[in-house]
PDB file of C-alpha atoms in Angstrom:
ATOM      1  CA  MET A  84      56.672  65.101 237.198  1.00 57.00           C
ATOM      2  CA  ARG A  85      55.216  68.472 236.322  1.00 57.00           C
ATOM      3  CA  LEU A  86      57.915  71.105 235.876  1.00 62.00           C
ATOM      4  CA  GLY A  87      56.480  72.984 232.912  1.00 60.00           C
ATOM      5  CA  TRP A  88      55.925  75.939 235.230  1.00 60.00           C
ATOM      6  CA  LEU A  89      59.721  76.191 235.583  1.00 67.00           C
ATOM      7  CA  ASP A  90      60.989  75.063 232.183  1.00 65.00           C
ATOM      8  CA  GLY A  91      58.587  77.304 230.268  1.00 60.00           C
ATOM      9  CA  LEU A  92      59.285  80.431 232.262  1.00 62.00           C
ATOM     10  CA  ASP A  93      60.641  83.632 230.879  1.00 57.00           C
ATOM     11  CA  SER A  94      60.604  87.111 232.339  1.00 54.00           C
ATOM     12  CA  VAL A  95      57.609  88.324 230.312  1.00 54.00           C
ATOM     13  CA  THR A  96      55.029  85.633 231.161  1.00 61.00           C
ATOM     14  CA  ASP A  97      52.245  85.750 233.744  1.00 63.00           C
ATOM     15  CA  THR A  98      53.607  82.488 235.111  1.00 86.00           C
ATOM     16  CA  TRP A  99      56.944  84.163 235.784  1.00 90.00           C
ATOM     17  CA  ASP A 100      55.163  86.914 237.693  1.00 91.00           C
ATOM     18  CA  ASP A 101      53.283  84.281 239.703  1.00 91.00           C
ATOM     19  CA  ARG A 102      56.526  82.610 240.745  1.00 93.00           C
ATOM     20  CA  VAL A 103      58.106  85.943 241.700  1.00 95.00           C
ATOM     21  CA  ARG A 104      55.005  86.683 243.758  1.00 95.00           C
ATOM     22  CA  ASP A 105      55.241  83.282 245.463  1.00 96.00           C
ATOM     23  CA  LEU A 106      58.797  83.999 246.563  1.00 97.00           C
ATOM     24  CA  ARG A 107      57.994  87.528 247.705  1.00 97.00           C
ATOM     25  CA  ASP A 108      54.994  86.288 249.680  1.00 97.00           C
ATOM     26  CA  TYR A 109      57.010  83.531 251.345  1.00 97.00           C
ATOM     27  CA  PHE A 110      59.836  85.802 252.464  1.00 97.00           C
ATOM     28  CA  ALA A 111      57.670  88.844 253.254  1.00 97.00           C
ATOM     29  CA  LEU A 112      57.459  90.491 256.663  1.00 93.00           C
ATOM     30  CA  ASP A 113      54.155  91.387 258.288  1.00 91.00           C
ATOM     31  CA  GLY A 114      54.523  93.869 261.128  1.00 91.00           C
ATOM     32  CA  GLY A 115      58.164  92.884 261.515  1.00 90.00           C
ATOM     33  CA  MET A 116      57.332  89.170 261.713  1.00 95.00           C
ATOM     34  CA  PRO A 117      57.752  86.721 258.817  1.00 96.00           C
ATOM     35  CA  SER A 118      54.575  85.854 256.931  1.00 96.00           C
ATOM     36  CA  PHE A 119      55.849  82.257 256.813  1.00 96.00           C
ATOM     37  CA  SER A 120      57.990  81.099 259.716  1.00 96.00           C
ATOM     38  CA  GLY A 121      59.808  78.746 257.330  1.00 96.00           C
ATOM     39  CA  SER A 122      61.463  81.768 255.752  1.00 97.00           C
ATOM     40  CA  ARG A 123      63.704  81.839 258.856  1.00 96.00           C
ATOM     41  CA  PHE A 124      64.495  78.126 258.605  1.00 96.00           C
ATOM     42  CA  GLU A 125      68.118  78.477 257.493  1.00 93.00           C
ATOM     43  CA  VAL A 126      69.049  81.566 259.479  1.00 93.00           C
ATOM     44  CA  PHE A 127      67.410  81.125 262.877  1.00 95.00           C
ATOM     45  CA  GLY A 128      69.931  80.974 265.704  1.00 93.00           C
ATOM     46  CA  GLN A 129      73.516  79.924 265.100  1.00 90.00           C
ATOM     47  CA  ASN A 130      73.133  76.834 262.875  1.00 91.00           C
ATOM     48  CA  ARG A 131      76.535  75.443 263.828  1.00 93.00           C
ATOM     49  CA  TRP A 132      77.871  73.451 260.916  1.00 94.00           C
ATOM     50  CA  ASP A 133      79.227  70.475 262.886  1.00 95.00           C
ATOM     51  CA  ARG A 134      76.447  69.592 265.330  1.00 96.00           C
ATOM     52  CA  ILE A 135      72.718  69.460 265.915  1.00 97.00           C
ATOM     53  CA  ASP A 136      71.690  71.723 268.769  1.00 96.00           C
ATOM     54  CA  ALA A 137      68.560  73.252 270.274  1.00 97.00           C
ATOM     55  CA  ASP A 138      68.428  75.990 267.620  1.00 98.00           C
ATOM     56  CA  ASP A 139      68.035  73.307 264.957  1.00 98.00           C
ATOM     57  CA  LEU A 140      65.130  71.700 266.796  1.00 98.00           C
ATOM     58  CA  VAL A 141      63.361  75.067 266.916  1.00 98.00           C
ATOM     59  CA  ALA A 142      64.184  75.756 263.261  1.00 98.00           C
ATOM     60  CA  VAL A 143      62.499  72.588 261.991  1.00 98.00           C
ATOM     61  CA  GLU A 144      59.354  73.544 263.917  1.00 97.00           C
ATOM     62  CA  MET A 145      59.211  76.513 261.548  1.00 97.00           C
ATOM     63  CA  LEU A 146      58.564  73.902 258.842  1.00 96.00           C
ATOM     64  CA  SER A 147      55.730  72.369 260.873  1.00 95.00           C
ATOM     65  CA  VAL A 148      57.478  69.326 262.345  1.00 96.00           C
ATOM     66  CA  ARG A 149      58.558  68.535 265.879  1.00 96.00           C
ATOM     67  CA  VAL A 150      61.405  66.411 267.217  1.00 96.00           C
ATOM     68  CA  PRO A 151      60.104  64.209 270.074  1.00 94.00           C
ATOM     69  CA  GLY A 152      61.763  64.553 273.459  1.00 95.00           C
ATOM     70  CA  HIS A 153      63.642  61.245 273.489  1.00 94.00           C
ATOM     71  CA  ALA A 154      64.953  61.833 269.964  1.00 95.00           C
ATOM     72  CA  ALA A 155      66.075  65.323 271.013  1.00 96.00           C
ATOM     73  CA  LEU A 156      68.041  63.824 273.903  1.00 95.00           C
ATOM     74  CA  ARG A 157      69.763  61.438 271.496  1.00 94.00           C
ATOM     75  CA  PHE A 158      70.750  64.236 269.132  1.00 96.00           C
ATOM     76  CA  LEU A 159      71.778  66.771 271.789  1.00 96.00           C
ATOM     77  CA  GLU A 160      73.488  64.488 274.299  1.00 95.00           C
ATOM     78  CA  ARG A 161      74.036  60.793 273.734  1.00 92.00           C
ATOM     79  CA  GLU A 162      75.022  60.750 270.057  1.00 94.00           C
ATOM     80  CA  THR A 163      76.518  64.193 269.487  1.00 96.00           C
ATOM     81  CA  HIS A 164      79.940  62.750 268.666  1.00 97.00           C
ATOM     82  CA  MET A 165      78.477  60.435 266.008  1.00 96.00           C
ATOM     83  CA  ILE A 166      76.486  63.273 264.443  1.00 97.00           C
ATOM     84  CA  THR A 167      79.536  65.548 264.407  1.00 98.00           C
ATOM     85  CA  ALA A 168      81.684  62.828 262.825  1.00 98.00           C
ATOM     86  CA  LEU A 169      79.208  62.524 259.948  1.00 98.00           C
ATOM     87  CA  LEU A 170      78.568  66.252 259.517  1.00 98.00           C
ATOM     88  CA  THR A 171      82.292  66.964 259.223  1.00 98.00           C
ATOM     89  CA  ARG A 172      82.326  64.687 256.151  1.00 97.00           C
ATOM     90  CA  ILE A 173      79.541  66.632 254.383  1.00 97.00           C
ATOM     91  CA  PRO A 174      80.674  69.901 252.730  1.00 97.00           C
ATOM     92  CA  THR A 175      78.976  73.089 253.872  1.00 97.00           C
ATOM     93  CA  ASP A 176      79.480  74.995 250.616  1.00 96.00           C
ATOM     94  CA  LEU A 177      78.609  72.332 248.027  1.00 97.00           C
ATOM     95  CA  GLU A 178      75.359  72.995 246.154  1.00 98.00           C
ATOM     96  CA  LEU A 179      73.036  70.256 244.951  1.00 97.00           C
ATOM     97  CA  HIS A 180      73.276  71.314 241.299  1.00 96.00           C
ATOM     98  CA  GLU A 181      77.065  70.896 241.228  1.00 97.00           C
ATOM     99  CA  PRO A 182      78.407  67.652 239.682  1.00 95.00           C
ATOM    100  CA  GLU A 183      80.293  66.678 242.847  1.00 96.00           C
ATOM    101  CA  ALA A 184      77.065  66.630 244.855  1.00 96.00           C
ATOM    102  CA  ARG A 185      76.147  63.144 243.657  1.00 93.00           C
ATOM    103  CA  ASP A 186      79.230  61.680 245.356  1.00 93.00           C
ATOM    104  CA  HIS A 187      78.065  62.999 248.728  1.00 93.00           C
ATOM    105  CA  LEU A 188      74.501  61.696 248.365  1.00 92.00           C
ATOM    106  CA  ARG A 189      75.288  58.056 247.653  1.00 92.00           C
ATOM    107  CA  ASP A 190      73.592  55.354 249.710  1.00 91.00           C
ATOM    108  CA  ASP A 191      76.958  54.588 251.329  1.00 93.00           C
ATOM    109  CA  GLY A 192      77.842  58.238 251.947  1.00 94.00           C
ATOM    110  CA  PRO A 193      77.840  60.320 255.147  1.00 96.00           C
ATOM    111  CA  ALA A 194      74.534  62.093 254.414  1.00 96.00           C
ATOM    112  CA  ALA A 195      72.754  58.747 254.047  1.00 94.00           C
ATOM    113  CA  ALA A 196      74.442  57.495 257.223  1.00 95.00           C
ATOM    114  CA  LEU A 197      73.258  60.576 259.112  1.00 96.00           C
ATOM    115  CA  TRP A 198      69.764  60.025 257.718  1.00 95.00           C
ATOM    116  CA  GLU A 199      69.822  56.475 259.137  1.00 93.00           C
ATOM    117  CA  LEU A 200      71.072  57.756 262.486  1.00 95.00           C
ATOM    118  CA  LEU A 201      68.295  60.344 262.730  1.00 95.00           C
ATOM    119  CA  ARG A 202      65.706  57.786 261.731  1.00 93.00           C
ATOM    120  CA  SER A 203      67.145  55.232 264.183  1.00 84.00           C
ATOM    121  CA  ARG A 204      66.065  52.396 261.919  1.00 64.00           C
ATOM    122  CA  HIS A 205      67.747  49.803 264.124  1.00 59.00           C
ATOM    123  CA  GLY A 206      66.792  51.240 267.482  1.00 64.00           C
ATOM    124  CA  ARG A 207      64.340  53.541 269.234  1.00 76.00           C
ATOM    125  CA  HIS A 208      63.682  57.236 269.578  1.00 83.00           C
ATOM    126  CA  GLY A 209      64.195  58.310 265.985  1.00 88.00           C
ATOM    127  CA  VAL A 210      62.222  60.733 263.845  1.00 94.00           C
ATOM    128  CA  GLY A 211      60.084  60.232 260.765  1.00 93.00           C
ATOM    129  CA  PRO A 212      61.310  60.735 257.192  1.00 93.00           C
ATOM    130  CA  VAL A 213      59.880  64.243 256.844  1.00 95.00           C
ATOM    131  CA  THR A 214      61.495  65.447 260.069  1.00 96.00           C
ATOM    132  CA  ALA A 215      64.789  63.753 259.185  1.00 96.00           C
ATOM    133  CA  SER A 216      64.810  65.463 255.785  1.00 96.00           C
ATOM    134  CA  LYS A 217      64.201  68.844 257.387  1.00 97.00           C
ATOM    135  CA  LEU A 218      66.952  68.370 259.971  1.00 98.00           C
ATOM    136  CA  LEU A 219      69.399  67.437 257.219  1.00 98.00           C
ATOM    137  CA  ALA A 220      68.233  70.363 255.086  1.00 97.00           C
ATOM    138  CA  ARG A 221      68.761  72.687 258.040  1.00 98.00           C
ATOM    139  CA  LYS A 222      72.350  71.488 258.490  1.00 98.00           C
ATOM    140  CA  ARG A 223      73.186  71.500 254.759  1.00 98.00           C
ATOM    141  CA  PRO A 224      70.645  73.824 253.083  1.00 97.00           C
ATOM    142  CA  LEU A 225      72.649  74.110 249.859  1.00 97.00           C
ATOM    143  CA  LEU A 226      72.856  70.345 249.376  1.00 97.00           C
ATOM    144  CA  VAL A 227      69.969  68.421 250.950  1.00 97.00           C
ATOM    145  CA  PRO A 228      66.382  69.024 249.768  1.00 96.00           C
ATOM    146  CA  VAL A 229      63.269  69.058 251.940  1.00 95.00           C
ATOM    147  CA  TRP A 230      60.773  66.211 251.627  1.00 93.00           C
ATOM    148  CA  ASP A 231      57.137  66.487 252.698  1.00 92.00           C
ATOM    149  CA  SER A 232      53.658  65.651 251.436  1.00 91.00           C
ATOM    150  CA  ILE A 233      53.427  68.744 249.220  1.00 91.00           C
ATOM    151  CA  VAL A 234      56.826  68.147 247.599  1.00 88.00           C
ATOM    152  CA  LYS A 235      55.841  64.511 247.096  1.00 87.00           C
ATOM    153  CA  GLN A 236      52.660  65.598 245.316  1.00 86.00           C
ATOM    154  CA  GLU A 237      54.491  68.057 243.069  1.00 85.00           C
ATOM    155  CA  LEU A 238      57.297  65.653 242.128  1.00 84.00           C
ATOM    156  CA  ARG A 239      55.298  62.450 241.744  1.00 81.00           C
ATOM    157  CA  PRO A 240      56.143  59.723 240.817  1.00 70.00           C
ATOM    158  CA  VAL A 241      59.443  60.521 242.566  1.00 77.00           C
ATOM    159  CA  SER A 242      59.723  58.532 245.800  1.00 78.00           C
ATOM    160  CA  LEU A 243      61.500  59.281 249.044  1.00 80.00           C
ATOM    161  CA  ARG A 244      64.135  56.707 248.130  1.00 78.00           C
ATOM    162  CA  ASN A 245      65.296  58.530 244.984  1.00 88.00           C
ATOM    163  CA  HIS A 246      64.434  62.088 246.023  1.00 91.00           C
ATOM    164  CA  TRP A 247      68.006  63.321 246.475  1.00 94.00           C
ATOM    165  CA  THR A 248      69.330  61.972 243.187  1.00 92.00           C
ATOM    166  CA  THR A 249      66.248  63.128 241.280  1.00 90.00           C
ATOM    167  CA  MET A 250      66.562  66.655 242.644  1.00 93.00           C
ATOM    168  CA  HIS A 251      70.257  66.627 241.734  1.00 94.00           C
ATOM    169  CA  GLU A 252      69.377  65.632 238.166  1.00 92.00           C
ATOM    170  CA  LEU A 253      66.643  68.281 237.934  1.00 90.00           C
ATOM    171  CA  LEU A 254      69.012  71.008 239.071  1.00 93.00           C
ATOM    172  CA  SER A 255      71.886  69.806 236.900  1.00 92.00           C
ATOM    173  CA  ASP A 256      70.123  71.610 234.054  1.00 90.00           C
ATOM    174  CA  GLY A 257      71.957  74.927 233.810  1.00 91.00           C
ATOM    175  CA  ASP A 258      68.948  76.702 232.306  1.00 90.00           C
ATOM    176  CA  ARG A 259      66.827  75.776 235.332  1.00 91.00           C
ATOM    177  CA  VAL A 260      69.485  77.034 237.712  1.00 94.00           C
ATOM    178  CA  ASP A 261      69.707  80.301 235.760  1.00 94.00           C
ATOM    179  CA  ARG A 262      65.921  80.763 235.961  1.00 93.00           C
ATOM    180  CA  LEU A 263      65.942  80.095 239.687  1.00 95.00           C
ATOM    181  CA  ARG A 264      68.712  82.631 240.218  1.00 96.00           C
ATOM    182  CA  ARG A 265      66.819  85.231 238.202  1.00 95.00           C
ATOM    183  CA  LEU A 266      63.652  84.588 240.184  1.00 96.00           C
ATOM    184  CA  HIS A 267      65.673  84.829 243.402  1.00 97.00           C
ATOM    185  CA  SER A 268      67.067  88.192 242.321  1.00 97.00           C
ATOM    186  CA  GLU A 269      63.806  89.674 241.053  1.00 97.00           C
ATOM    187  CA  ALA A 270      61.915  88.636 244.186  1.00 97.00           C
ATOM    188  CA  ASN A 271      64.645  90.085 246.455  1.00 97.00           C
ATOM    189  CA  VAL A 272      65.058  86.792 248.268  1.00 97.00           C
ATOM    190  CA  PRO A 273      67.664  87.028 251.079  1.00 95.00           C
ATOM    191  CA  ALA A 274      71.200  86.427 249.820  1.00 94.00           C
ATOM    192  CA  GLN A 275      71.822  83.462 252.128  1.00 93.00           C
ATOM    193  CA  VAL A 276      69.024  81.485 250.457  1.00 96.00           C
ATOM    194  CA  GLY A 277      70.553  79.241 247.798  1.00 96.00           C
ATOM    195  CA  VAL A 278      69.317  77.738 244.545  1.00 97.00           C
ATOM    196  CA  LEU A 279      68.022  74.567 246.190  1.00 97.00           C
ATOM    197  CA  ARG A 280      66.021  76.343 248.869  1.00 97.00           C
ATOM    198  CA  THR A 281      64.597  78.700 246.242  1.00 96.00           C
ATOM    199  CA  PHE A 282      63.405  75.652 244.298  1.00 94.00           C
ATOM    200  CA  ASP A 283      62.055  74.023 247.485  1.00 95.00           C
ATOM    201  CA  VAL A 284      60.043  77.134 248.338  1.00 96.00           C
ATOM    202  CA  LEU A 285      58.635  77.432 244.823  1.00 94.00           C
ATOM    203  CA  LEU A 286      57.590  73.768 244.839  1.00 91.00           C
ATOM    204  CA  TRP A 287      55.965  74.161 248.230  1.00 93.00           C
ATOM    205  CA  MET A 288      54.143  77.394 247.422  1.00 93.00           C
ATOM    206  CA  LYS A 289      52.874  76.016 244.123  1.00 89.00           C
ATOM    207  CA  GLY A 290      51.698  72.814 245.799  1.00 88.00           C
ATOM    208  CA  LYS A 291      50.111  74.663 248.709  1.00 88.00           C
ATOM    209  CA  ASN A 292      48.191  76.959 246.385  1.00 82.00           C
ATOM    210  CA  ALA A 293      47.069  74.033 244.234  1.00 71.00           C
ATOM    211  CA  LYS A 294      45.885  72.173 247.325  1.00 63.00           C
ATOM    212  CA  ALA A 295      43.900  75.205 248.492  1.00 60.00           C
ATOM    213  CA  THR A 296      42.278  75.454 245.050  1.00 55.00           C
ATOM    214  CA  ARG A 297      41.306  71.766 245.088  1.00 51.00           C
ATOM    215  CA  GLU A 298      39.817  72.084 248.562  1.00 50.00           C
ATOM    216  CA  GLN A 299      37.842  75.152 247.501  1.00 45.00           C
ATOM    217  CA  GLN A 300      36.525  73.334 244.442  1.00 46.00           C
ATOM    218  CA  CYS A 301      35.458  70.403 246.616  1.00 48.00           C
ATOM    219  CA  SER A 302      33.646  72.689 249.063  1.00 46.00           C
ATOM    220  CA  ASP A 303      31.883  74.423 246.170  1.00 47.00           C
ATOM    221  CA  THR A 304      30.396  71.110 245.046  1.00 51.00           C
ATOM    222  CA  ILE A 305      28.951  70.176 248.437  1.00 56.00           C
TER     223      ILE A 305
END
């Protein structure tokens, strides 16, 4: 796991400036529209705390995934009561770096149960792990981290299975949380974006830029 870019940061290094720039670029507006649609992920629509609705399905498309039609019908109609029952057991104001977060991310906890419901492991019409992670992150953006191929690359050898607990451990370091808050402030990130989402965005931007560099290097050798 390569987190030297975060642990070695201070406010006078070029690397610090790069991370501030990443955040500013991600949350920037271009002609009144966001440069990255994912910057509206948490705030689009109503984001009702106790249900999954159509606004949530649109919001996850801003992170480049799509909920298939039959899965959408499950979430919006047939299984709304089950989803609500689980969401009401997951705090809305608990942040992943807080000690109590671990209790809510156990394999036998409500977040894991909702994950299984979205995935529909024992039935049909579920969604894949990336989409499930983004739906959960939409409903509890302070607590549940996003998982995708870029995050996987940046956090390797962390696996999907231990992603939540690993992210909790990473953010349990008070110095890291302080750095993330300072970056958030200096980059003028919207106030509703929490520590976890700030970290998610930084991971994603760093991984995206690294991927673009690798692809450019490959094309230069052809």
